[in-house]
């Protein structure tokens, strides 16, 4: 592997400041989804190692929470700087284990690091309130305290940033963490742990357990009464399992789950900008993000013009090995993901959908799926109700504002939504009517550290980033002082 800092390539779990192998020497392999070659064999953490990690995090919590906010902030800032100093290597690791183009991977590393910087600053602003008392002799004060040990379960589509987005606010608040990254992309998580070690976090503050037995690790984290908070990003299916498992210990939970984002183009929109936004929001990470536009709705009058420009722009995108210059779309993550996309494309075709570009994988043994546009999409197709999670854009035609709002909201999901138009009154109306946690207005790119990322309905709850992001890791306590005569 072509790294300047070979120390970043780790293959063991990181527990209490040590790299630990599986007690029974069990390993699992990490595969490059473009070449299908094995990149590394990683030690499989056992259940008892996960329990040890929780115990060490509990011990470390007693120390870490007592650090002044300024001291925690300085260590976080160091971690941030190390991530930027090593950005090229981190991006390289990310691309080979996940497939996204190197430029995009570099973007993820910088985006991920920005959460560490942001929450290093927020750590110092964990303010409480004073509240006018309800009786003459009463005084009321609130303080916010770290909740305790946090379990973080993260997905493969953002192997680095989904970790920092949870861990940075947790650490800033004074919590300690046990992270379980996706078994498909553990190397990015371990590289972050190596940099955390260099940044000087006390042992046990950050622990990373790698395992291909996600269910076992999940159960162990959820069943532990020491773990006071679980933060999960992944599918709605797994999120529901974890939420149930957290009931017995009444854990605080944050869930960032699936989406089914509408992307609406009204007929007064700037068409070229809408096309640009629709390409950006659909094909980033080969369509494998939970905020990728899933259903594109275009108003009747401009439907054909939009399709023509959009198809031309989509077909132009260079696909291939993420390490090669100019690649903008890499492989999908694994075989079953490609098969799912093949199935929903066939379903759309069988129900009258017209493939304007793409439509299939590039060769029988490859995970590369061609960027695809489907015209004449209808609500009876699987592409309407399922999260596609691949480079496939179904384009629906609509007539009225009321109709498109109803269509957009006709889903159990409520994460991201987008629309393009110019009429300012309609912009307000539509933004208010969309049942989503996030609305992009005349933009297809909404992710930023400074705004609260999160969903409603079956897309989950909790917010990541922004001034709200630390709340998920804090408890509010109020003190009622009596006898102040
Ligand atoms: P995706 O569809 O994006 O792969 P998943 O929800 O399957 O999303 O995976 C997200 C994360 O959840 C990964 O770290 C994965 O290992 C983990 N995971 C999968 N199944 C379970 C489970 N039963 N319990 C706990 N974690 C799980």
Short mmCIF file of N, CA and C and ligand atoms in Angstrom, two decimals, residues 152-157 180-185 211-219 221-222 230 232-239 241-242 245 256-257 288 333-334 336 387 389, ligand 1:
data_model
loop_
_atom_site.label_atom_id
_atom_site.label_comp_id
_atom_site.label_asym_id
_atom_site.label_seq_id
_atom_site.Cartn_x
_atom_site.Cartn_y
_atom_site.Cartn_z
N UNK A 152 -20.74 3.66 19.61
CA UNK A 152 -20.98 4.26 18.29
C UNK A 152 -20.85 3.16 17.23
N UNK A 153 -21.91 2.94 16.49
CA UNK A 153 -21.88 1.94 15.41
C UNK A 153 -22.01 2.68 14.09
N UNK A 154 -21.04 2.49 13.21
CA UNK A 154 -20.96 3.34 12.02
C UNK A 154 -20.93 2.50 10.73
N UNK A 155 -21.34 3.12 9.63
CA UNK A 155 -21.48 2.39 8.37
C UNK A 155 -20.25 2.50 7.46
N UNK A 156 -20.33 1.82 6.32
CA UNK A 156 -19.20 1.76 5.38
C UNK A 156 -19.22 2.91 4.37
N UNK A 157 -20.34 3.64 4.25
CA UNK A 157 -20.38 4.62 3.15
C UNK A 157 -19.58 5.90 3.44
N UNK A 180 -17.70 0.79 16.97
CA UNK A 180 -17.69 -0.40 16.12
C UNK A 180 -17.92 0.03 14.67
N UNK A 181 -16.83 0.08 13.89
CA UNK A 181 -17.00 0.48 12.49
C UNK A 181 -17.58 -0.67 11.67
N UNK A 182 -17.99 -0.36 10.48
CA UNK A 182 -18.47 -1.42 9.59
C UNK A 182 -17.35 -2.42 9.32
N UNK A 183 -17.71 -3.68 9.25
CA UNK A 183 -16.73 -4.73 8.96
C UNK A 183 -16.20 -4.61 7.53
N UNK A 184 -16.89 -3.83 6.68
CA UNK A 184 -16.42 -3.67 5.30
C UNK A 184 -15.32 -2.61 5.22
N UNK A 185 -15.29 -1.70 6.19
CA UNK A 185 -14.32 -0.58 6.14
C UNK A 185 -13.69 -0.30 7.51
N UNK A 211 -14.97 -6.12 14.20
CA UNK A 211 -15.53 -7.47 14.20
C UNK A 211 -16.43 -7.63 13.00
N UNK A 212 -16.48 -8.85 12.48
CA UNK A 212 -17.43 -9.12 11.39
C UNK A 212 -18.74 -9.62 11.98
N UNK A 213 -18.75 -9.82 13.29
CA UNK A 213 -19.99 -10.25 13.95
C UNK A 213 -20.70 -9.03 14.53
N UNK A 214 -21.28 -8.26 13.62
CA UNK A 214 -21.90 -6.98 14.02
C UNK A 214 -23.01 -7.20 15.04
N UNK A 215 -23.78 -8.26 14.84
CA UNK A 215 -24.92 -8.48 15.74
C UNK A 215 -24.45 -8.70 17.17
N UNK A 216 -23.35 -9.46 17.32
CA UNK A 216 -22.85 -9.74 18.67
C UNK A 216 -22.34 -8.45 19.34
N UNK A 217 -21.58 -7.67 18.60
CA UNK A 217 -21.05 -6.43 19.19
C UNK A 217 -22.21 -5.49 19.52
N UNK A 218 -23.17 -5.41 18.61
CA UNK A 218 -24.34 -4.55 18.84
C UNK A 218 -25.07 -4.96 20.11
N UNK A 219 -25.31 -6.26 20.25
CA UNK A 219 -26.02 -6.75 21.44
C UNK A 219 -25.25 -6.43 22.71
N UNK A 221 -23.06 -4.02 23.27
CA UNK A 221 -23.12 -2.59 23.59
C UNK A 221 -24.50 -2.21 24.13
N UNK A 222 -25.53 -2.75 23.49
CA UNK A 222 -26.90 -2.37 23.89
C UNK A 222 -27.25 -2.95 25.26
N UNK A 230 -26.23 5.20 22.86
CA UNK A 230 -25.85 4.54 21.62
C UNK A 230 -26.13 5.48 20.46
N UNK A 232 -26.04 5.52 16.34
CA UNK A 232 -25.95 4.60 15.21
C UNK A 232 -26.23 5.33 13.91
N UNK A 233 -25.43 5.05 12.90
CA UNK A 233 -25.76 5.45 11.53
C UNK A 233 -25.76 4.20 10.68
N UNK A 234 -26.85 3.99 9.97
CA UNK A 234 -26.95 2.80 9.11
C UNK A 234 -28.37 2.64 8.63
N UNK A 235 -28.73 1.40 8.34
CA UNK A 235 -30.04 1.15 7.76
C UNK A 235 -31.16 1.28 8.79
N UNK A 236 -32.36 1.58 8.32
CA UNK A 236 -33.52 1.64 9.21
C UNK A 236 -33.78 0.27 9.82
N UNK A 237 -33.55 -0.78 9.05
CA UNK A 237 -33.77 -2.14 9.57
C UNK A 237 -32.92 -2.38 10.82
N UNK A 238 -31.62 -2.12 10.73
CA UNK A 238 -30.74 -2.36 11.89
C UNK A 238 -31.03 -1.35 13.00
N UNK A 239 -31.34 -0.12 12.63
CA UNK A 239 -31.66 0.90 13.63
C UNK A 239 -32.81 0.45 14.52
N UNK A 241 -33.69 -2.63 15.19
CA UNK A 241 -33.20 -3.72 16.07
C UNK A 241 -32.50 -3.11 17.27
N UNK A 242 -31.62 -2.15 17.01
CA UNK A 242 -30.82 -1.57 18.10
C UNK A 242 -31.71 -0.79 19.07
N UNK A 245 -33.20 -3.18 21.30
CA UNK A 245 -32.21 -3.74 22.24
C UNK A 245 -31.83 -2.73 23.33
N UNK A 256 -29.35 7.69 12.91
CA UNK A 256 -29.33 8.37 11.61
C UNK A 256 -29.49 7.26 10.59
N UNK A 257 -30.72 7.12 10.07
CA UNK A 257 -31.06 5.91 9.31
C UNK A 257 -31.26 6.21 7.82
N UNK A 288 -24.44 6.09 -2.98
CA UNK A 288 -24.54 5.36 -1.71
C UNK A 288 -24.44 6.27 -0.49
N UNK A 333 -20.41 -1.07 -3.17
CA UNK A 333 -19.63 -1.65 -2.08
C UNK A 333 -19.54 -3.17 -2.14
N UNK A 334 -20.62 -3.84 -2.54
CA UNK A 334 -20.56 -5.30 -2.54
C UNK A 334 -21.62 -5.88 -3.47
N UNK A 336 -24.17 -7.86 -3.16
CA UNK A 336 -25.63 -7.83 -2.91
C UNK A 336 -26.22 -6.44 -3.16
N UNK A 387 -35.15 2.75 -0.75
CA UNK A 387 -33.92 3.53 -0.80
C UNK A 387 -33.01 2.82 -1.81
N UNK A 389 -29.82 3.49 -3.02
CA UNK A 389 -28.43 3.34 -2.59
C UNK A 389 -27.52 2.85 -3.72
P1 LIG B 1 -25.82 -0.51 5.45
O1 LIG B 1 -27.09 -0.95 4.82
O2 LIG B 1 -25.45 0.90 5.24
O3 LIG B 1 -24.70 -1.48 5.33
P2 LIG B 1 -26.20 -1.51 8.07
O4 LIG B 1 -27.28 -0.99 8.94
O5 LIG B 1 -26.30 -2.89 7.56
O6 LIG B 1 -26.18 -0.44 6.95
O7 LIG B 1 -24.79 -1.31 8.72
C1 LIG B 1 -24.42 -0.19 9.47
C2 LIG B 1 -23.61 -0.64 10.65
O8 LIG B 1 -24.43 -1.49 11.44
C3 LIG B 1 -22.37 -1.44 10.33
O9 LIG B 1 -21.36 -1.12 11.26
C4 LIG B 1 -22.82 -2.86 10.53
O10 LIG B 1 -21.76 -3.72 10.86
C5 LIG B 1 -23.74 -2.68 11.71
N1 LIG B 1 -24.74 -3.76 11.88
C6 LIG B 1 -25.31 -4.55 10.94
N2 LIG B 1 -26.16 -5.41 11.52
C7 LIG B 1 -26.15 -5.16 12.85
C8 LIG B 1 -26.81 -5.71 14.00
N3 LIG B 1 -27.70 -6.71 13.89
N4 LIG B 1 -26.53 -5.19 15.21
C9 LIG B 1 -25.64 -4.17 15.35
N5 LIG B 1 -24.99 -3.62 14.31
C10 LIG B 1 -25.23 -4.10 13.08
#
